Amino acid sequence: MPPLYRWPAWGRQLLNATVIVGSVVLCLMALPLRLPGMTLLGIGPNWLLVWVVAWSVKRSIWHGAIAGLTLGLLQDSMSAAAPTHAVSLVLVGVLTARLQKQRFIQEDFISVALIVFGMAVVAETIVAVQFSIHSLRTPDSEAFLSLTEVWSHHQRVALASAILSSLWAPVAYFPLSHWWERMTFLEQRQAGGELR
Amino acid sequence: MMMYGLIRWWDRRKQFIVPSLLAVGTAVWIQQTEGTIVYELYQRLVGWFYPDSAQHEQLVDARVLELQERLVELESQNEALRELIHGSPAPETKQIFAPIIGRGADSWWQQVTLGRGSKEGLKEGYIVTAPGGLVGRVTSVTPHTSRVLLASDPTSRIGVVISRSRFVGFMRGQGSNRAVMEFFDKVPDVKVGDVVATSSFSRLFPPGTPVGRVESVNLNASPAPTAIVELSAPMNALEWAIVSPHEPLLEVDPEPAPTEAETEETTLDREL
């Protein structure tokens, strides 16, 4: 097999698309799994959130939003569609892209874990707000959860999910970010070659 | 001129718009089909690590078998007695063993995924039990997997009864292994250790399924006395579950009786 930089552009793009779709599928498969050492209070890492952060960290706001929307809908399909997960993941994508980490911090390892920690808290808070709005708008006997239940559950979920997601974030982040860096490098190199 | 601008805009943006639409479109489609394709793939992947149901027979340990045999004996006695009283045997139910291949895909819902689906005869609304008692209810089915809403989920509302004193109420999950039972009576006869089972008021669950035990009682709770119920099925440690068919009674209220004028009209119609 020829080295990657000898590949035609369409071949590389196809490979890149395969990696993107494949990694999302892997994250989806990891969601219902609870492996020993990967749970806290019965809660596992939010792999889709880690993926959205990894994707958005070096991309534009629009890219982040679209990724959040797509993965949010996918998570809806795997658990429950009301309230939708798309809102929280879109916000995570947009905020992460807005941070423009690469302009301020070069270092990767801890800063990404920190971003994931913060975003997990943000995402769970958005879900809690969605549940609260639902419980305020429906009569008590039909609401999913009462207000007090929502916010006491939120404390546990936000903390557990933030800790686990940030600790496991590098597992998904490093291969992906390394791959995408290489892709951008090859593309720029090719663009430069064409100019010459 | 405008056309030209539009074409230029499209040329610049198509790299972004086409894949975005494709991604979101696929996601919407998967969401509309309730993740069928995702769960099927998951089942294929995880299925390797789970033995077949034939092997499972060997895995069930002797104690469970003994208890099941005793249960069959008691059930057949029960049926015979029922026949003596009512003259009609209770409908026979077919049970399906299913491995639990996954947990909830987010942290807000208490769900599990079973490795059996519509191809094995599972349907929405079927009841899931395990050694110990009630586990939950099937809420969606794909060809080879099904999703179960656990009794410990706060949105699970189950009509329950204290087996000893027959005081009724309803139960809401509290996550993990606990649930809160709210009584309809102001002064229920209940004490710690009482067995809780589903009541005949329950619409989604068959009456008489064991649920758990009363762990503590709060008679001063407002608006109604409550009891904390410890669910007897070990929700977090389950590997296999038993699914039994059940038709949920969704319409409990009888249809409003037609008024006199209406009945007259209909009879008239019929006469004409």
Tab-separated table of C-alpha atoms in Angstrom:
chain	number	residue	atom	x	y	z
A	1	MET	CA	0.000	0.000	0.000
A	2	PRO	CA	1.430	3.434	-0.856
A	3	PRO	CA	2.046	5.872	2.019
A	4	LEU	CA	-0.822	8.229	2.816
A	5	TYR	CA	0.625	11.278	1.085
A	6	ARG	CA	0.744	9.413	-2.225
A	7	TRP	CA	-2.979	8.647	-2.035
A	8	PRO	CA	-5.268	10.580	-4.367
A	9	ALA	CA	-7.293	13.316	-2.656
A	10	TRP	CA	-10.588	11.478	-3.050
A	11	GLY	CA	-9.104	8.333	-1.519
A	12	ARG	CA	-7.928	10.254	1.512
A	13	GLN	CA	-11.282	11.959	1.877
A	14	LEU	CA	-13.019	8.605	1.725
A	15	LEU	CA	-10.655	7.232	4.353
A	16	ASN	CA	-11.237	10.304	6.512
A	17	ALA	CA	-15.001	9.885	6.213
A	18	THR	CA	-14.643	6.219	7.185
A	19	VAL	CA	-12.618	7.170	10.247
A	20	ILE	CA	-15.205	9.788	11.259
A	21	VAL	CA	-18.191	7.479	10.847
A	22	GLY	CA	-16.299	4.546	12.386
A	23	SER	CA	-15.301	6.517	15.470
A	24	VAL	CA	-18.876	7.750	15.977
A	25	VAL	CA	-20.148	4.174	15.687
A	26	LEU	CA	-17.557	3.023	18.239
A	27	CYS	CA	-18.669	5.776	20.634
A	28	LEU	CA	-22.309	4.731	20.137
A	29	MET	CA	-21.408	1.110	20.853
A	30	ALA	CA	-19.595	2.158	24.020
A	31	LEU	CA	-22.619	4.034	25.401
A	32	PRO	CA	-24.654	1.069	26.732
A	33	LEU	CA	-21.533	-0.783	27.885
A	34	ARG	CA	-20.624	-0.643	31.547
A	35	LEU	CA	-17.179	-2.123	31.941
A	36	PRO	CA	-15.672	-2.579	35.382
A	37	GLY	CA	-13.728	0.532	36.356
A	38	MET	CA	-15.730	2.644	33.947
A	39	THR	CA	-18.730	3.380	36.133
A	40	LEU	CA	-19.463	5.686	39.023
A	41	LEU	CA	-22.880	5.400	40.707
A	42	GLY	CA	-23.998	3.302	37.750
A	43	ILE	CA	-23.134	6.079	35.300
A	44	GLY	CA	-20.645	5.632	32.475
A	45	PRO	CA	-18.594	8.178	30.521
A	46	ASN	CA	-20.524	10.237	27.978
A	47	TRP	CA	-18.576	9.151	24.889
A	48	LEU	CA	-20.612	11.225	22.455
A	49	LEU	CA	-19.783	14.367	24.420
A	50	VAL	CA	-16.083	13.476	24.301
A	51	TRP	CA	-16.369	12.990	20.550
A	52	VAL	CA	-18.120	16.338	20.049
A	53	VAL	CA	-15.420	18.099	22.085
A	54	ALA	CA	-12.625	16.340	20.168
A	55	TRP	CA	-14.272	17.345	16.880
A	56	SER	CA	-15.017	20.960	17.769
A	57	VAL	CA	-11.777	21.900	19.518
A	58	LYS	CA	-10.013	22.893	16.297
A	59	ARG	CA	-12.999	23.650	14.095
A	60	SER	CA	-15.514	26.419	13.439
A	61	ILE	CA	-18.686	27.038	15.422
A	62	TRP	CA	-20.844	25.701	12.581
A	63	HIS	CA	-18.922	22.467	12.398
A	64	GLY	CA	-19.342	22.066	16.143
A	65	ALA	CA	-23.073	22.743	15.988
A	66	ILE	CA	-23.707	20.254	13.179
A	67	ALA	CA	-21.703	17.550	14.975
A	68	GLY	CA	-23.611	18.230	18.192
A	69	LEU	CA	-26.958	18.044	16.383
A	70	THR	CA	-26.097	14.774	14.651
A	71	LEU	CA	-24.753	13.020	17.717
A	72	GLY	CA	-27.557	14.397	19.883
A	73	LEU	CA	-30.148	12.853	17.564
A	74	LEU	CA	-28.217	9.593	17.618
A	75	GLN	CA	-28.222	9.567	21.417
A	76	ASP	CA	-31.975	10.262	21.343
A	77	SER	CA	-32.410	7.170	19.248
A	78	MET	CA	-30.586	5.102	21.847
A	79	SER	CA	-32.287	6.308	25.015
A	80	ALA	CA	-35.317	8.588	24.896
A	81	ALA	CA	-36.142	11.415	22.515
A	82	ALA	CA	-37.899	13.685	24.988
A	83	PRO	CA	-36.176	15.792	26.200
A	84	THR	CA	-33.780	15.734	23.266
A	85	HIS	CA	-30.020	15.417	23.760
A	86	ALA	CA	-29.415	17.521	20.647
A	87	VAL	CA	-29.795	20.819	22.533
A	88	SER	CA	-27.048	20.067	25.044
A	89	LEU	CA	-24.632	18.590	22.493
A	90	VAL	CA	-25.123	21.493	20.026
A	91	LEU	CA	-24.297	23.892	22.830
A	92	VAL	CA	-21.245	21.808	23.753
A	93	GLY	CA	-20.048	21.889	20.132
A	94	VAL	CA	-20.559	25.626	19.797
A	95	LEU	CA	-18.942	26.484	23.131
A	96	THR	CA	-15.946	24.242	22.506
A	97	ALA	CA	-15.375	25.742	19.072
A	98	ARG	CA	-15.830	29.224	20.536
A	99	LEU	CA	-13.085	28.604	23.117
A	100	GLN	CA	-10.461	28.592	20.330
A	101	LYS	CA	-8.162	26.613	22.542
A	102	GLN	CA	-5.318	26.360	20.051
A	103	ARG	CA	-4.876	30.141	20.066
A	104	PHE	CA	-4.251	30.267	23.790
A	105	ILE	CA	-3.025	26.860	24.945
A	106	GLN	CA	-0.756	24.593	22.938
A	107	GLU	CA	-0.701	21.805	25.484
A	108	ASP	CA	-3.324	19.108	24.871
A	109	PHE	CA	-3.571	16.507	27.610
A	110	ILE	CA	-4.914	18.359	30.632
A	111	SER	CA	-6.674	21.177	28.821
A	112	VAL	CA	-8.880	18.758	26.860
A	113	ALA	CA	-9.729	16.836	30.031
A	114	LEU	CA	-10.679	20.143	31.648
A	115	ILE	CA	-12.807	21.209	28.680
A	116	VAL	CA	-14.603	17.849	28.731
A	117	PHE	CA	-15.188	18.199	32.478
A	118	GLY	CA	-16.745	21.634	32.056
A	119	MET	CA	-18.779	20.630	29.016
A	120	ALA	CA	-20.143	17.530	30.763
A	121	VAL	CA	-21.414	19.737	33.590
A	122	VAL	CA	-22.906	22.173	31.040
A	123	ALA	CA	-24.576	19.341	29.086
A	124	GLU	CA	-26.135	17.703	32.154
A	125	THR	CA	-27.318	21.098	33.369
A	126	ILE	CA	-29.051	21.725	30.038
A	127	VAL	CA	-30.794	18.345	30.317
A	128	ALA	CA	-31.821	19.176	33.888
A	129	VAL	CA	-33.227	22.528	32.699
A	130	GLN	CA	-35.168	20.696	29.962
A	131	PHE	CA	-36.598	18.302	32.560
A	132	SER	CA	-37.479	21.245	34.829
A	133	ILE	CA	-39.319	23.068	32.033
A	134	HIS	CA	-41.180	19.842	31.299
A	135	SER	CA	-42.156	19.404	34.950
A	136	LEU	CA	-43.291	23.037	35.240
A	137	ARG	CA	-45.481	22.755	32.152
A	138	THR	CA	-47.177	19.447	32.915
A	139	PRO	CA	-49.355	18.559	35.896
A	140	ASP	CA	-47.538	16.878	38.771
A	141	SER	CA	-49.033	13.466	38.216
A	142	GLU	CA	-47.840	13.264	34.612
A	143	ALA	CA	-44.408	14.887	34.859
A	144	PHE	CA	-41.343	12.669	34.383
A	145	LEU	CA	-39.647	14.032	37.482
A	146	SER	CA	-40.526	16.659	40.054
A	147	LEU	CA	-38.307	19.748	40.347
A	148	THR	CA	-36.553	18.552	43.498
A	149	GLU	CA	-35.931	15.138	41.969
A	150	VAL	CA	-34.476	16.712	38.832
A	151	TRP	CA	-31.946	18.814	40.686
A	152	SER	CA	-30.927	16.218	43.241
A	153	HIS	CA	-30.399	13.764	40.396
A	154	HIS	CA	-28.547	16.452	38.451
A	155	GLN	CA	-25.914	16.804	41.171
A	156	ARG	CA	-25.050	13.114	41.043
A	157	VAL	CA	-25.215	12.796	37.259
A	158	ALA	CA	-23.255	15.960	36.490
A	159	LEU	CA	-20.425	15.109	38.864
A	160	ALA	CA	-20.143	11.424	37.962
A	161	SER	CA	-20.422	12.015	34.240
A	162	ALA	CA	-17.953	14.928	34.317
A	163	ILE	CA	-15.323	12.983	36.266
A	164	LEU	CA	-15.593	9.836	34.155
A	165	SER	CA	-15.826	11.592	30.802
A	166	SER	CA	-12.824	13.796	31.496
A	167	LEU	CA	-10.725	10.856	32.711
A	168	TRP	CA	-11.575	8.747	29.660
A	169	ALA	CA	-11.520	11.639	27.191
A	170	PRO	CA	-7.899	11.077	26.025
A	171	VAL	CA	-8.797	7.551	24.843
A	172	ALA	CA	-11.072	9.017	22.180
A	173	TYR	CA	-9.405	12.396	21.800
A	174	PHE	CA	-5.818	11.450	21.035
A	175	PRO	CA	-6.238	9.079	18.107
A	176	LEU	CA	-8.857	11.373	16.560
A	177	SER	CA	-6.956	14.630	16.966
A	178	HIS	CA	-3.750	12.993	15.745
A	179	TRP	CA	-5.559	11.688	12.654
A	180	TRP	CA	-7.194	15.009	11.831
A	181	GLU	CA	-3.931	16.908	12.293
A	182	ARG	CA	-2.297	14.564	9.829
A	183	MET	CA	-5.174	15.017	7.388
A	184	THR	CA	-4.919	18.821	7.525
A	185	PHE	CA	-1.153	18.611	7.117
A	186	LEU	CA	-1.455	16.391	4.026
A	187	GLU	CA	-4.140	18.605	2.520
A	188	GLN	CA	-2.077	21.738	3.004
A	189	ARG	CA	0.943	19.992	1.576
A	190	GLN	CA	-1.027	18.952	-1.475
A	191	ALA	CA	-2.489	22.444	-1.900
A	192	GLY	CA	1.045	23.826	-1.708
A	193	GLY	CA	2.202	21.306	-4.311
A	194	GLU	CA	-0.530	22.328	-6.700
A	195	LEU	CA	0.454	25.965	-6.367
A	196	ARG	CA	4.033	25.135	-7.212
B	1	MET	CA	-26.004	38.374	-11.402
B	2	MET	CA	-27.786	36.942	-8.424
B	3	MET	CA	-27.593	33.505	-9.998
B	4	TYR	CA	-23.852	33.947	-10.306
B	5	GLY	CA	-23.552	34.933	-6.655
B	6	LEU	CA	-25.597	31.933	-5.673
B	7	ILE	CA	-23.375	29.591	-7.661
B	8	ARG	CA	-20.260	31.084	-6.131
B	9	TRP	CA	-21.729	30.789	-2.658
B	10	TRP	CA	-22.600	27.156	-3.346
B	11	ASP	CA	-19.096	26.429	-4.675
B	12	ARG	CA	-17.562	27.842	-1.545
B	13	ARG	CA	-19.952	26.172	0.878
B	14	LYS	CA	-20.714	22.816	-0.668
B	15	GLN	CA	-17.735	21.223	1.071
B	16	PHE	CA	-19.512	21.988	4.335
B	17	ILE	CA	-23.201	21.811	3.449
B	18	VAL	CA	-23.352	18.449	1.664
B	19	PRO	CA	-21.674	16.374	4.413
B	20	SER	CA	-23.602	18.285	7.094
B	21	LEU	CA	-26.964	17.562	5.480
B	22	LEU	CA	-25.918	13.955	4.982
B	23	ALA	CA	-24.886	13.592	8.633
B	24	VAL	CA	-27.969	15.262	10.088
B	25	GLY	CA	-30.244	13.394	7.667
B	26	THR	CA	-28.795	10.045	8.684
B	27	ALA	CA	-29.095	10.960	12.344
B	28	VAL	CA	-32.762	11.977	11.919
B	29	TRP	CA	-33.469	8.710	10.112
B	30	ILE	CA	-31.802	6.659	12.851
B	31	GLN	CA	-33.648	8.634	15.491
B	32	GLN	CA	-36.986	8.101	13.744
B	33	THR	CA	-36.367	4.344	13.607
B	34	GLU	CA	-35.533	4.418	17.348
B	35	GLY	CA	-31.927	3.398	16.782
B	36	THR	CA	-32.800	0.021	15.289
B	37	ILE	CA	-29.644	-0.144	13.184
B	38	VAL	CA	-27.416	0.962	16.074
B	39	TYR	CA	-28.821	-1.587	18.502
B	40	GLU	CA	-28.690	-4.375	15.928
B	41	LEU	CA	-25.007	-3.633	15.338
B	42	TYR	CA	-24.422	-3.468	19.082
B	43	GLN	CA	-26.086	-6.844	19.520
B	44	ARG	CA	-23.840	-8.378	16.834
B	45	LEU	CA	-20.726	-6.989	18.523
B	46	VAL	CA	-21.639	-7.810	22.091
B	47	GLY	CA	-23.291	-11.100	21.139
B	48	TRP	CA	-19.892	-12.773	20.827
B	49	PHE	CA	-19.347	-12.415	24.540
B	50	TYR	CA	-22.680	-13.886	25.513
B	51	PRO	CA	-23.361	-17.608	25.363
B	52	ASP	CA	-26.318	-18.955	23.404
B	53	SER	CA	-29.536	-19.734	25.164
B	54	ALA	CA	-28.746	-23.474	24.811
B	55	GLN	CA	-25.576	-22.988	26.829
B	56	HIS	CA	-27.450	-20.783	29.223
B	57	GLU	CA	-29.478	-23.771	30.433
B	58	GLN	CA	-26.263	-25.181	31.874
B	59	LEU	CA	-25.360	-21.892	33.497
B	60	VAL	CA	-28.476	-21.625	35.612
B	61	ASP	CA	-27.403	-23.025	38.927
B	62	ALA	CA	-29.148	-25.781	40.794
B	63	ARG	CA	-30.701	-23.549	43.396
B	64	VAL	CA	-32.544	-21.516	40.798
B	65	LEU	CA	-33.746	-24.689	39.091
B	66	GLU	CA	-35.011	-26.047	42.362
B	67	LEU	CA	-36.887	-22.829	43.094
B	68	GLN	CA	-38.360	-22.825	39.606
B	69	GLU	CA	-39.555	-26.375	39.998
B	70	ARG	CA	-41.152	-25.508	43.282
B	71	LEU	CA	-42.780	-22.507	41.650
B	72	VAL	CA	-44.149	-24.655	38.829
B	73	GLU	CA	-45.549	-27.048	41.406
B	74	LEU	CA	-47.202	-24.223	43.327
B	75	GLU	CA	-48.497	-22.606	40.160
B	76	SER	CA	-50.093	-25.810	38.997
B	77	GLN	CA	-51.671	-26.270	42.408
B	78	ASN	CA	-52.842	-22.687	42.246
B	79	GLU	CA	-54.307	-23.272	38.823
B	80	ALA	CA	-56.123	-26.356	40.033
B	81	LEU	CA	-57.592	-24.390	42.929
B	82	ARG	CA	-58.531	-21.560	40.581
B	83	GLU	CA	-60.286	-24.046	38.359
B	84	LEU	CA	-62.244	-25.275	41.370
B	85	ILE	CA	-63.364	-21.748	42.193
B	86	HIS	CA	-63.915	-20.120	38.787
B	87	GLY	CA	-64.109	-23.069	36.462
B	88	SER	CA	-61.580	-21.581	34.035
B	89	PRO	CA	-57.809	-22.005	34.151
B	90	ALA	CA	-55.583	-18.921	34.093
B	91	PRO	CA	-54.127	-18.251	30.634
B	92	GLU	CA	-50.809	-20.000	30.159
B	93	THR	CA	-47.882	-17.671	29.585
B	94	LYS	CA	-44.797	-18.386	27.548
B	95	GLN	CA	-41.582	-17.044	29.011
B	96	ILE	CA	-38.531	-15.971	27.070
B	97	PHE	CA	-35.041	-15.864	28.574
B	98	ALA	CA	-33.016	-12.876	27.456
B	99	PRO	CA	-29.457	-11.754	28.233
B	100	ILE	CA	-28.940	-8.159	29.344
B	101	ILE	CA	-26.407	-6.823	26.869
B	102	GLY	CA	-26.360	-3.137	27.727
B	103	ARG	CA	-27.336	-0.409	30.161
B	104	GLY	CA	-28.895	2.988	29.580
B	105	ALA	CA	-27.300	5.086	26.846
B	106	ASP	CA	-27.495	8.217	28.962
B	107	SER	CA	-27.404	8.995	32.644
B	108	TRP	CA	-30.977	10.203	33.110
B	109	TRP	CA	-32.971	7.128	32.190
B	110	GLN	CA	-32.823	3.810	34.000
B	111	GLN	CA	-32.867	1.477	31.035
B	112	VAL	CA	-31.326	-1.816	30.010
B	113	THR	CA	-30.988	-3.464	26.615
B	114	LEU	CA	-31.938	-7.109	26.142
B	115	GLY	CA	-30.341	-9.325	23.523
B	116	ARG	CA	-33.665	-10.666	22.237
B	117	GLY	CA	-36.129	-8.872	19.982
B	118	SER	CA	-39.162	-9.185	17.774
B	119	LYS	CA	-37.619	-12.159	15.905
B	120	GLU	CA	-37.780	-14.081	19.200
B	121	GLY	CA	-41.352	-12.979	19.812
B	122	LEU	CA	-40.832	-9.981	22.087
B	123	LYS	CA	-43.273	-7.100	21.832
B	124	GLU	CA	-43.647	-3.664	23.332
B	125	GLY	CA	-45.345	-3.744	26.716
B	126	TYR	CA	-44.085	-7.192	27.693
B	127	ILE	CA	-43.083	-7.591	31.312
B	128	VAL	CA	-39.501	-8.226	32.364
B	129	THR	CA	-38.761	-10.074	35.595
B	130	ALA	CA	-35.663	-11.629	37.090
B	131	PRO	CA	-34.865	-13.916	39.986
B	132	GLY	CA	-36.126	-11.684	42.781
B	133	GLY	CA	-39.035	-9.962	41.116
B	134	LEU	CA	-40.125	-7.246	38.760
B	135	VAL	CA	-37.491	-5.555	36.587
B	136	GLY	CA	-39.461	-3.402	34.170
B	137	ARG	CA	-41.332	-3.146	30.911
B	138	VAL	CA	-40.267	-3.435	27.272
B	139	THR	CA	-40.573	0.019	25.682
B	140	SER	CA	-39.125	-0.542	22.220
B	141	VAL	CA	-38.148	-3.538	20.131
B	142	THR	CA	-35.764	-4.070	17.224
B	143	PRO	CA	-35.396	-7.422	15.393
B	144	HIS	CA	-32.768	-8.717	17.838
B	145	THR	CA	-32.720	-6.327	20.799
B	146	SER	CA	-35.237	-4.614	23.018
B	147	ARG	CA	-35.106	-1.689	25.401
B	148	VAL	CA	-36.510	-2.020	28.914
B	149	LEU	CA	-37.591	0.838	31.172
B	150	LEU	CA	-36.663	-0.311	34.681
B	151	ALA	CA	-39.016	-0.178	37.639
B	152	SER	CA	-36.370	1.975	39.329
B	153	ASP	CA	-36.791	4.769	36.745
B	154	PRO	CA	-38.645	7.797	38.155
B	155	THR	CA	-41.016	7.764	35.172
B	156	SER	CA	-42.072	4.189	35.951
B	157	ARG	CA	-45.321	4.443	37.855
B	158	ILE	CA	-46.566	1.115	39.089
B	159	GLY	CA	-49.715	0.338	41.039
B	160	VAL	CA	-48.581	-1.748	44.011
B	161	VAL	CA	-50.106	-3.412	47.045
B	162	ILE	CA	-48.772	-4.440	50.458
B	163	SER	CA	-49.161	-8.216	50.249
B	164	ARG	CA	-49.930	-8.679	53.948
B	165	SER	CA	-52.548	-6.004	54.591
B	166	ARG	CA	-53.754	-5.329	50.990
B	167	PHE	CA	-53.250	-1.559	51.289
B	168	VAL	CA	-52.707	-0.099	47.826
B	169	GLY	CA	-50.741	2.796	46.421
B	170	PHE	CA	-48.441	3.604	43.555
B	171	MET	CA	-44.692	3.363	43.320
B	172	ARG	CA	-42.132	5.606	41.601
B	173	GLY	CA	-38.527	4.606	41.039
B	174	GLN	CA	-35.734	6.498	42.744
B	175	GLY	CA	-32.797	5.234	40.708
B	176	SER	CA	-30.537	2.239	41.473
B	177	ASN	CA	-32.429	-0.135	43.779
B	178	ARG	CA	-34.999	1.997	45.559
B	179	ALA	CA	-38.524	3.205	44.926
B	180	VAL	CA	-41.031	5.313	46.835
B	181	MET	CA	-44.505	3.935	47.416
B	182	GLU	CA	-47.251	6.462	48.005
B	183	PHE	CA	-50.387	5.158	49.706
B	184	PHE	CA	-53.936	6.080	48.779
B	185	ASP	CA	-55.075	5.665	52.389
B	186	LYS	CA	-54.238	8.180	55.101
B	187	VAL	CA	-53.420	5.527	57.722
B	188	PRO	CA	-52.161	2.403	55.981
B	189	ASP	CA	-51.238	-0.750	57.861
B	190	VAL	CA	-47.625	-1.185	56.827
B	191	LYS	CA	-44.407	-2.055	58.606
B	192	VAL	CA	-40.775	-2.543	57.690
B	193	GLY	CA	-40.177	-5.850	55.907
B	194	ASP	CA	-43.619	-6.129	54.318
B	195	VAL	CA	-43.637	-7.627	50.840
B	196	VAL	CA	-44.770	-5.345	48.010
B	197	ALA	CA	-46.330	-6.715	44.802
B	198	THR	CA	-48.039	-5.207	41.777
B	199	SER	CA	-51.727	-4.531	42.375
B	200	SER	CA	-54.723	-5.243	40.222
B	201	PHE	CA	-55.069	-1.478	39.647
B	202	SER	CA	-51.859	-1.517	37.671
B	203	ARG	CA	-52.519	-0.958	33.992
B	204	LEU	CA	-49.137	-1.846	32.576
B	205	PHE	CA	-48.208	-4.754	34.849
B	206	PRO	CA	-49.972	-8.001	35.681
B	207	PRO	CA	-51.169	-8.164	39.307
B	208	GLY	CA	-49.303	-10.237	41.850
B	209	THR	CA	-45.739	-9.861	40.548
B	210	PRO	CA	-43.351	-9.491	43.501
B	211	VAL	CA	-41.599	-6.114	43.513
B	212	GLY	CA	-39.663	-5.730	46.756
B	213	ARG	CA	-39.747	-5.140	50.484
B	214	VAL	CA	-40.595	-2.114	52.589
B	215	GLU	CA	-37.392	-0.615	53.919
B	216	SER	CA	-38.758	2.335	55.869
B	217	VAL	CA	-42.103	4.009	56.421
B	218	ASN	CA	-42.976	7.684	56.680
B	219	LEU	CA	-46.586	8.067	57.816
B	220	ASN	CA	-46.313	11.859	58.206
B	221	ALA	CA	-45.334	12.556	54.609
B	222	SER	CA	-47.464	15.042	52.718
B	223	PRO	CA	-49.757	14.710	50.799
B	224	ALA	CA	-49.921	10.970	51.508
B	225	PRO	CA	-47.983	8.498	53.657
B	226	THR	CA	-45.004	6.983	51.866
B	227	ALA	CA	-42.766	3.969	52.216
B	228	ILE	CA	-39.324	3.368	50.733
B	229	VAL	CA	-39.319	0.063	48.876
B	230	GLU	CA	-36.151	-1.887	48.266
B	231	LEU	CA	-36.548	-3.624	44.898
B	232	SER	CA	-35.726	-7.289	45.249
B	233	ALA	CA	-34.367	-7.834	41.729
B	234	PRO	CA	-30.681	-6.801	41.802
B	235	MET	CA	-30.975	-4.190	39.039
B	236	ASN	CA	-27.271	-3.386	38.815
B	237	ALA	CA	-26.007	-6.962	38.813
B	238	LEU	CA	-28.487	-8.582	36.433
B	239	GLU	CA	-27.188	-10.612	33.515
B	240	TRP	CA	-30.290	-12.494	32.480
B	241	ALA	CA	-33.944	-11.617	32.617
B	242	ILE	CA	-37.222	-13.357	31.909
B	243	VAL	CA	-39.701	-11.724	29.549
B	244	SER	CA	-43.358	-12.685	29.779
B	245	PRO	CA	-46.121	-11.586	27.429
B	246	HIS	CA	-48.585	-9.031	28.745
B	247	GLU	CA	-51.194	-6.925	27.041
B	248	PRO	CA	-51.291	-3.549	28.776
B	249	LEU	CA	-54.773	-2.240	29.538
B	250	LEU	CA	-54.362	1.210	28.107
B	251	GLU	CA	-58.042	2.175	28.263
B	252	VAL	CA	-59.135	1.850	31.855
B	253	ASP	CA	-62.003	4.300	31.846
B	254	PRO	CA	-65.109	2.880	30.216
B	255	GLU	CA	-66.384	4.839	27.265
B	256	PRO	CA	-68.976	7.435	28.316
B	257	ALA	CA	-72.436	5.950	28.160
B	258	PRO	CA	-74.410	7.376	25.248
B	259	THR	CA	-77.080	9.847	26.268
B	260	GLU	CA	-80.742	8.980	25.840
B	261	ALA	CA	-81.205	11.112	22.743
B	262	GLU	CA	-78.273	9.366	21.077
B	263	THR	CA	-79.523	5.895	21.904
B	264	GLU	CA	-82.915	6.807	20.487
B	265	GLU	CA	-81.308	8.035	17.303
B	266	THR	CA	-79.249	4.911	16.869
B	267	THR	CA	-82.223	2.654	17.441
B	268	LEU	CA	-84.179	4.729	14.978
B	269	ASP	CA	-81.374	4.388	12.479
B	270	ARG	CA	-81.385	0.691	12.919
B	271	GLU	CA	-85.132	0.496	12.457
B	272	LEU	CA	-84.996	2.527	9.295
